[in-house]
Amino acid sequence: TEVLLPLWATKTLGWNASQWATLRSVRFMAVTLGVIVLGAFSDRFGQKQVARLCTVAMAVVLALMGLCGDIGPWILIPVYGLGVSTVFVNLNTLVQEISVKRQGLANVIYRSCGMAMGIVAPILATSLAGWWNSYPAAMAFLAAGLLFLLPLLRPDHDEAVVEPLGNIRSELGTLWNTYRLAFRERHLMRYIWFSLLWMNLTSAVGAFAAIRFTRELQFTDQQFGWICSATGALNLVLVAISALFMDRVSLRAIHVVAGSLAGLGCLLMGINNTQIPSVLGFLLYSSALNLLLSPLSMWVSRAAGEASSTSAFSVHKVAAALILSISMVAVGVLERWFGMRLVLFGCGIL
């Protein structure tokens, strides 16, 4: 969907890059508000239960996406983004429950599964859209795939019975207490804010990559799908290799090296209007950023302290959505002033 949605918005609906960046900002504003509640619900009702409900909601939204006009995406895409964010928070929490000694390996396996899907999904999505000459039809196919895979989130046999909801005041009090413990962990909050501010300096890549490659660099949708799949293959190899050092090397050192390489990749994407540096920069940026995801999750879980892992990851997701929504507005304005290339180049330097 991260490949299909910007292509659908710009080619079918006729939006420009700034409009798409604004919609992404609205999406993450919805995530900021929604994860606060859904994160607490995950603690209360179980990660798998809430993830199942969100997966169904995501499938419904994707199926309806092509049936709406220009107004529909402003409602449906924020709902979809909230579902995606909640599912990832819950899956991430389940992975971090592995013992500290095997936490790095568990994260590598989890990320490798995602990278493997990242190889197949972009080619499949863009090819289906090309064969059917319809982005909505491809999105409906993805919706069916989500429902087909739903049994993977089946409840455990020993899943605890949930107590019924109390009155609104007591439930709000429980919700606040869930997050209060996370807010009191200074090391956790310091890491969350500084790491997110740093990583979101390159948020222009997520906003504009598909549009820049297919509009300004003259790649076809299918060629961009192959580039994304090649990136997924590289990510899979690097994440698998990281199993050799993830539990042995300082998380701080991994952050510095991978973050610097991601910045260099972003800079290369905007250095000129030729295809090869942009492709190489995209490969470098994506692989370096994906290499950061496991250390990020490990750091958040280890710094949670007295807070639950779910509340720590929910706070992280809320902060990420808040910063990302602001950064999307900023890059949208900057794109109107300077163009996509210079925005990418400047973000890489920062």
CSV table of C-alpha atoms in Angstrom, one decimal:
chain,number,residue,atom,x,y,z
A,1,THR,CA,0.0,0.0,0.0
A,2,GLU,CA,2.9,2.4,0.6
A,3,VAL,CA,3.7,2.0,-3.1
A,4,LEU,CA,0.1,1.9,-4.5
A,5,LEU,CA,-1.5,4.7,-2.5
A,6,PRO,CA,0.7,7.6,-3.6
A,7,LEU,CA,0.6,6.4,-7.2
A,8,TRP,CA,-3.2,6.1,-7.1
A,9,ALA,CA,-3.5,9.6,-5.5
A,10,THR,CA,-1.3,11.3,-8.1
A,11,LYS,CA,-2.2,9.4,-11.2
A,12,THR,CA,-5.9,8.6,-10.7
A,13,LEU,CA,-7.0,11.4,-8.5
A,14,GLY,CA,-4.6,13.9,-10.1
A,15,TRP,CA,-3.1,15.2,-6.8
A,16,ASN,CA,0.3,16.8,-6.6
A,17,ALA,CA,3.1,15.9,-4.2
A,18,SER,CA,2.2,18.6,-1.7
A,19,GLN,CA,-1.4,17.4,-1.5
A,20,TRP,CA,-0.2,13.8,-0.8
A,21,ALA,CA,2.2,15.1,1.9
A,22,THR,CA,-0.7,16.9,3.5
A,23,LEU,CA,-2.8,13.7,3.5
A,24,ARG,CA,0.0,11.8,5.1
A,25,SER,CA,0.1,14.5,7.8
A,26,VAL,CA,-3.6,14.0,8.5
A,27,ARG,CA,-3.1,10.3,8.6
A,28,PHE,CA,-0.5,10.5,11.3
A,29,MET,CA,-2.5,13.0,13.3
A,30,ALA,CA,-5.2,10.4,13.4
A,31,VAL,CA,-2.6,7.9,14.5
A,32,THR,CA,-1.5,10.3,17.3
A,33,LEU,CA,-4.9,10.4,18.8
A,34,GLY,CA,-6.1,6.8,18.0
A,35,VAL,CA,-3.1,4.9,19.3
A,36,ILE,CA,-3.5,6.5,22.7
A,37,VAL,CA,-6.7,4.6,23.1
A,38,LEU,CA,-6.0,1.5,21.1
A,39,GLY,CA,-2.6,1.0,22.9
A,40,ALA,CA,-4.4,0.9,26.2
A,41,PHE,CA,-7.0,-1.4,24.8
A,42,SER,CA,-4.3,-3.7,23.7
A,43,ASP,CA,-3.1,-4.0,27.3
A,44,ARG,CA,-6.6,-4.5,28.5
A,45,PHE,CA,-8.0,-6.9,25.8
A,46,GLY,CA,-4.8,-8.5,24.5
A,47,GLN,CA,-2.5,-7.6,21.6
A,48,LYS,CA,-3.9,-10.3,19.3
A,49,GLN,CA,-7.5,-9.4,19.9
A,50,VAL,CA,-7.0,-5.7,19.0
A,51,ALA,CA,-4.7,-6.6,16.1
A,52,ARG,CA,-7.5,-8.9,14.7
A,53,LEU,CA,-10.0,-6.1,14.8
A,54,CYS,CA,-7.6,-3.6,13.2
A,55,THR,CA,-6.8,-6.0,10.4
A,56,VAL,CA,-10.4,-6.4,9.6
A,57,ALA,CA,-10.8,-2.6,9.6
A,58,MET,CA,-7.8,-2.2,7.3
A,59,ALA,CA,-9.3,-4.7,4.8
A,60,VAL,CA,-12.6,-2.9,4.7
A,61,VAL,CA,-10.9,0.4,4.2
A,62,LEU,CA,-8.8,-0.9,1.3
A,63,ALA,CA,-11.8,-2.5,-0.4
A,64,LEU,CA,-13.7,0.8,-0.2
A,65,MET,CA,-10.8,3.0,-1.2
A,66,GLY,CA,-11.5,2.8,-4.9
A,67,LEU,CA,-15.2,3.5,-4.6
A,68,CYS,CA,-14.7,7.0,-3.2
A,69,GLY,CA,-13.8,10.3,-4.9
A,70,ASP,CA,-11.5,13.0,-3.8
A,71,ILE,CA,-13.1,13.3,-0.3
A,72,GLY,CA,-12.9,9.6,0.7
A,73,PRO,CA,-9.1,9.4,1.1
A,74,TRP,CA,-9.2,12.1,3.7
A,75,ILE,CA,-11.3,9.8,5.9
A,76,LEU,CA,-10.3,6.3,4.9
A,77,ILE,CA,-6.5,6.7,4.8
A,78,PRO,CA,-6.2,8.0,8.4
A,79,VAL,CA,-8.3,5.1,9.5
A,80,TYR,CA,-6.1,2.7,7.6
A,81,GLY,CA,-3.0,4.3,9.0
A,82,LEU,CA,-4.3,3.9,12.5
A,83,GLY,CA,-5.0,0.2,11.9
A,84,VAL,CA,-1.5,-0.4,10.5
A,85,SER,CA,0.2,1.4,13.4
A,86,THR,CA,-1.8,-0.5,16.0
A,87,VAL,CA,-1.1,-3.8,14.5
A,88,PHE,CA,2.7,-3.1,14.3
A,89,VAL,CA,2.7,-1.9,17.9
A,90,ASN,CA,1.1,-5.1,19.1
A,91,LEU,CA,3.3,-7.4,17.0
A,92,ASN,CA,6.3,-5.5,18.1
A,93,THR,CA,5.3,-5.9,21.8
A,94,LEU,CA,4.8,-9.7,21.3
A,95,VAL,CA,8.3,-10.0,19.8
A,96,GLN,CA,9.9,-8.1,22.7
A,97,GLU,CA,8.5,-10.6,25.2
A,98,ILE,CA,11.4,-12.9,24.3
A,99,SER,CA,14.2,-13.0,26.8
A,100,VAL,CA,16.9,-10.4,26.6
A,101,LYS,CA,19.5,-12.9,25.6
A,102,ARG,CA,17.5,-13.9,22.5
A,103,GLN,CA,15.8,-10.6,21.9
A,104,GLY,CA,18.2,-9.5,19.0
A,105,LEU,CA,17.6,-12.8,17.2
A,106,ALA,CA,13.8,-12.6,17.7
A,107,ASN,CA,13.8,-9.1,16.2
A,108,VAL,CA,15.9,-10.3,13.3
A,109,ILE,CA,13.5,-13.1,12.5
A,110,TYR,CA,10.5,-10.7,12.8
A,111,ARG,CA,12.1,-8.1,10.6
A,112,SER,CA,13.2,-10.7,8.1
A,113,CYS,CA,9.6,-11.9,7.6
A,114,GLY,CA,8.7,-8.3,6.8
A,115,MET,CA,11.6,-7.9,4.5
A,116,ALA,CA,10.7,-11.0,2.6
A,117,MET,CA,7.2,-9.7,2.0
A,118,GLY,CA,8.8,-6.4,1.0
A,119,ILE,CA,10.4,-8.3,-1.9
A,120,VAL,CA,7.2,-9.8,-3.3
A,121,ALA,CA,4.6,-7.1,-2.4
A,122,PRO,CA,5.7,-4.1,-4.5
A,123,ILE,CA,6.1,-6.3,-7.7
A,124,LEU,CA,2.8,-8.0,-7.1
A,125,ALA,CA,0.9,-4.7,-6.3
A,126,THR,CA,2.2,-2.7,-9.3
A,127,SER,CA,1.9,-5.7,-11.6
A,128,LEU,CA,-1.8,-6.3,-10.6
A,129,ALA,CA,-2.5,-2.6,-11.0
A,130,GLY,CA,-0.9,-2.7,-14.5
A,131,TRP,CA,-2.7,-5.9,-15.6
A,132,TRP,CA,-6.1,-4.7,-14.4
A,133,ASN,CA,-5.4,-1.1,-15.3
A,134,SER,CA,-6.9,-0.3,-11.9
A,135,TYR,CA,-5.3,0.7,-8.6
A,136,PRO,CA,-8.6,0.1,-6.7
A,137,ALA,CA,-8.8,-3.5,-8.0
A,138,ALA,CA,-5.2,-4.1,-6.8
A,139,MET,CA,-6.1,-2.6,-3.4
A,140,ALA,CA,-9.2,-4.9,-3.2
A,141,PHE,CA,-7.0,-7.9,-3.8
A,142,LEU,CA,-4.7,-6.8,-0.9
A,143,ALA,CA,-7.8,-6.4,1.3
A,144,ALA,CA,-8.7,-10.0,0.5
A,145,GLY,CA,-5.2,-11.1,1.4
A,146,LEU,CA,-5.4,-9.4,4.8
A,147,LEU,CA,-8.6,-11.4,5.5
A,148,PHE,CA,-7.1,-14.6,4.3
A,149,LEU,CA,-4.1,-14.2,6.7
A,150,LEU,CA,-6.3,-13.2,9.6
A,151,PRO,CA,-6.2,-16.8,11.2
A,152,LEU,CA,-2.5,-16.2,11.9
A,153,LEU,CA,-3.7,-13.9,14.7
A,154,ARG,CA,-6.0,-16.5,16.3
A,155,PRO,CA,-6.3,-16.3,20.1
A,156,ASP,CA,-4.1,-18.5,22.3
A,157,HIS,CA,-5.7,-21.3,24.3
A,158,ASP,CA,-4.6,-19.7,27.5
A,159,GLU,CA,-5.7,-16.2,26.6
A,160,ALA,CA,-7.0,-14.5,29.7
A,161,VAL,CA,-10.7,-13.7,30.1
A,162,VAL,CA,-11.2,-10.0,29.9
A,163,GLU,CA,-13.2,-8.2,32.5
A,164,PRO,CA,-16.2,-6.1,31.3
A,165,LEU,CA,-15.7,-2.3,30.9
A,166,GLY,CA,-16.4,-0.2,33.9
A,167,ASN,CA,-17.8,3.3,34.0
A,168,ILE,CA,-16.2,6.0,31.8
A,169,ARG,CA,-14.4,7.7,34.7
A,170,SER,CA,-12.7,4.6,36.0
A,171,GLU,CA,-11.7,3.5,32.4
A,172,LEU,CA,-10.2,6.9,31.7
A,173,GLY,CA,-8.3,6.7,35.0
A,174,THR,CA,-6.9,3.3,34.0
A,175,LEU,CA,-6.0,4.7,30.6
A,176,TRP,CA,-4.1,7.6,32.2
A,177,ASN,CA,-2.3,5.3,34.6
A,178,THR,CA,-1.1,3.1,31.7
A,179,TYR,CA,0.7,6.0,30.1
A,180,ARG,CA,1.7,7.9,33.3
A,181,LEU,CA,4.2,5.1,34.1
A,182,ALA,CA,5.8,5.4,30.7
A,183,PHE,CA,6.0,9.3,30.9
A,184,ARG,CA,7.8,9.0,34.2
A,185,GLU,CA,10.6,6.9,32.6
A,186,ARG,CA,13.0,9.7,31.7
A,187,HIS,CA,15.5,7.6,29.8
A,188,LEU,CA,12.7,6.1,27.7
A,189,MET,CA,11.2,9.5,26.9
A,190,ARG,CA,14.5,11.1,26.1
A,191,TYR,CA,15.4,8.3,23.7
A,192,ILE,CA,11.9,8.5,22.1
A,193,TRP,CA,12.0,12.2,21.4
A,194,PHE,CA,15.6,12.5,20.2
A,195,SER,CA,15.6,9.4,18.1
A,196,LEU,CA,12.3,10.4,16.4
A,197,LEU,CA,13.5,14.0,15.7
A,198,TRP,CA,16.6,12.6,14.2
A,199,MET,CA,14.9,9.9,12.0
A,200,ASN,CA,12.2,12.3,10.8
A,201,LEU,CA,14.7,14.6,9.2
A,202,THR,CA,14.6,12.2,6.3
A,203,SER,CA,10.8,11.8,6.2
A,204,ALA,CA,10.7,13.4,2.7
A,205,VAL,CA,11.8,10.0,1.3
A,206,GLY,CA,8.6,8.3,2.5
A,207,ALA,CA,6.5,11.2,1.3
A,208,PHE,CA,8.0,11.6,-2.2
A,209,ALA,CA,9.9,8.6,-3.3
A,210,ALA,CA,7.1,7.0,-5.4
A,211,ILE,CA,6.1,10.3,-6.9
A,212,ARG,CA,9.7,11.4,-7.7
A,213,PHE,CA,10.7,8.1,-9.3
A,214,THR,CA,7.6,7.8,-11.5
A,215,ARG,CA,7.1,11.5,-12.3
A,216,GLU,CA,10.4,13.3,-12.3
A,217,LEU,CA,12.8,10.4,-13.0
A,218,GLN,CA,10.5,8.8,-15.6
A,219,PHE,CA,10.3,5.3,-14.2
A,220,THR,CA,7.1,3.3,-14.8
A,221,ASP,CA,5.0,2.0,-11.9
A,222,GLN,CA,6.3,-1.5,-12.6
A,223,GLN,CA,9.9,-0.4,-12.7
A,224,PHE,CA,9.5,1.3,-9.4
A,225,GLY,CA,7.9,-1.8,-8.0
A,226,TRP,CA,11.0,-3.8,-9.0
A,227,ILE,CA,13.2,-1.2,-7.4
A,228,CYS,CA,11.2,-1.6,-4.1
A,229,SER,CA,11.5,-5.3,-4.4
A,230,ALA,CA,15.3,-5.1,-4.9
A,231,THR,CA,15.4,-2.9,-1.8
A,232,GLY,CA,13.4,-5.5,0.1
A,233,ALA,CA,15.9,-8.3,-1.0
A,234,LEU,CA,18.8,-6.1,0.2
A,235,ASN,CA,17.0,-5.4,3.4
A,236,LEU,CA,16.4,-9.1,4.0
A,237,VAL,CA,20.1,-10.0,3.5
A,238,LEU,CA,21.3,-7.2,5.8
A,239,VAL,CA,18.8,-7.9,8.5
A,240,ALA,CA,19.7,-11.6,8.4
A,241,ILE,CA,23.4,-10.7,8.7
A,242,SER,CA,22.6,-8.4,11.6
A,243,ALA,CA,21.7,-11.6,13.6
A,244,LEU,CA,25.5,-12.1,14.0
A,245,PHE,CA,26.0,-8.8,15.9
A,246,MET,CA,22.6,-7.5,17.1
A,247,ASP,CA,23.0,-9.0,20.6
A,248,ARG,CA,26.8,-8.2,20.8
A,249,VAL,CA,27.3,-4.7,19.5
A,250,SER,CA,26.2,-1.5,21.3
A,251,LEU,CA,22.8,-0.3,20.3
A,252,ARG,CA,24.2,3.2,20.3
A,253,ALA,CA,26.9,2.3,17.8
A,254,ILE,CA,24.3,0.7,15.4
A,255,HIS,CA,22.2,3.8,15.6
A,256,VAL,CA,25.1,6.1,14.7
A,257,VAL,CA,26.3,4.1,11.7
A,258,ALA,CA,22.9,3.2,10.3
A,259,GLY,CA,21.5,6.6,10.8
A,260,SER,CA,24.4,8.3,9.1
A,261,LEU,CA,24.1,5.9,6.1
A,262,ALA,CA,20.4,6.7,5.9
A,263,GLY,CA,21.2,10.4,5.7
A,264,LEU,CA,23.7,9.8,3.0
A,265,GLY,CA,21.2,7.8,1.0
A,266,CYS,CA,18.7,10.6,1.2
A,267,LEU,CA,21.3,13.1,0.1
A,268,LEU,CA,22.1,10.9,-3.0
A,269,MET,CA,18.4,10.8,-3.9
A,270,GLY,CA,18.4,14.6,-4.3
A,271,ILE,CA,21.9,15.2,-5.6
A,272,ASN,CA,20.8,15.5,-9.2
A,273,ASN,CA,18.0,14.4,-11.6
A,274,THR,CA,19.7,11.3,-13.0
A,275,GLN,CA,18.4,7.8,-12.3
A,276,ILE,CA,21.4,5.8,-11.0
A,277,PRO,CA,22.4,8.0,-8.0
A,278,SER,CA,18.7,8.2,-7.0
A,279,VAL,CA,18.3,4.4,-7.1
A,280,LEU,CA,21.5,3.9,-5.2
A,281,GLY,CA,20.5,6.4,-2.6
A,282,PHE,CA,17.1,4.8,-2.2
A,283,LEU,CA,18.7,1.4,-1.7
A,284,LEU,CA,21.1,2.8,0.9
A,285,TYR,CA,18.5,4.8,2.7
A,286,SER,CA,15.9,2.0,2.9
A,287,SER,CA,18.4,-0.7,4.0
A,288,ALA,CA,20.0,1.6,6.6
A,289,LEU,CA,16.7,2.7,8.0
A,290,ASN,CA,15.4,-0.9,8.2
A,291,LEU,CA,18.5,-1.9,10.0
A,292,LEU,CA,17.6,0.7,12.7
A,293,LEU,CA,14.2,-0.8,13.4
A,294,SER,CA,15.3,-3.8,15.6
A,295,PRO,CA,17.7,-1.7,17.8
A,296,LEU,CA,15.0,0.9,18.2
A,297,SER,CA,12.5,-1.7,19.4
A,298,MET,CA,15.1,-3.3,21.7
A,299,TRP,CA,16.0,0.1,23.2
A,300,VAL,CA,12.3,1.1,23.9
A,301,SER,CA,11.5,-2.3,25.5
A,302,ARG,CA,14.6,-2.2,27.7
A,303,ALA,CA,14.0,1.4,28.8
A,304,ALA,CA,10.3,0.8,29.6
A,305,GLY,CA,11.1,0.4,33.3
A,306,GLU,CA,7.9,0.1,35.4
A,307,ALA,CA,5.7,0.7,32.3
A,308,SER,CA,4.4,-2.2,30.3
A,309,SER,CA,5.9,-2.8,26.9
A,310,THR,CA,2.6,-2.1,25.2
A,311,SER,CA,2.4,1.4,26.8
A,312,ALA,CA,6.0,2.1,26.0
A,313,PHE,CA,5.6,1.2,22.4
A,314,SER,CA,2.2,3.1,22.3
A,315,VAL,CA,3.9,6.2,23.6
A,316,HIS,CA,6.6,5.8,21.0
A,317,LYS,CA,4.0,5.4,18.2
A,318,VAL,CA,2.1,8.4,19.4
A,319,ALA,CA,5.2,10.5,19.5
A,320,ALA,CA,6.3,9.2,16.1
A,321,ALA,CA,2.9,10.0,14.6
A,322,LEU,CA,2.9,13.5,16.1
A,323,ILE,CA,6.4,14.3,14.8
A,324,LEU,CA,5.7,12.7,11.4
A,325,SER,CA,2.5,14.7,11.0
A,326,ILE,CA,4.3,17.9,11.6
A,327,SER,CA,7.2,16.9,9.3
A,328,MET,CA,4.8,16.0,6.5
A,329,VAL,CA,3.3,19.5,6.6
A,330,ALA,CA,6.8,21.0,6.6
A,331,VAL,CA,8.1,18.9,3.6
A,332,GLY,CA,4.9,19.7,1.8
A,333,VAL,CA,5.4,23.4,2.2
A,334,LEU,CA,9.1,23.1,1.3
A,335,GLU,CA,8.3,21.0,-1.8
A,336,ARG,CA,6.1,23.8,-3.1
A,337,TRP,CA,9.0,26.3,-2.6
A,338,PHE,CA,12.0,24.2,-3.7
A,339,GLY,CA,10.9,21.0,-5.4
A,340,MET,CA,11.3,17.4,-4.3
A,341,ARG,CA,15.0,17.1,-5.3
A,342,LEU,CA,16.2,20.0,-3.2
A,343,VAL,CA,14.1,18.9,-0.2
A,344,LEU,CA,15.6,15.4,-0.4
A,345,PHE,CA,19.1,16.8,-0.7
A,346,GLY,CA,18.6,19.2,2.2
A,347,CYS,CA,17.1,16.5,4.5
A,348,GLY,CA,20.1,14.3,3.7
A,349,ILE,CA,22.5,17.0,4.8
A,350,LEU,CA,20.6,17.7,8.0
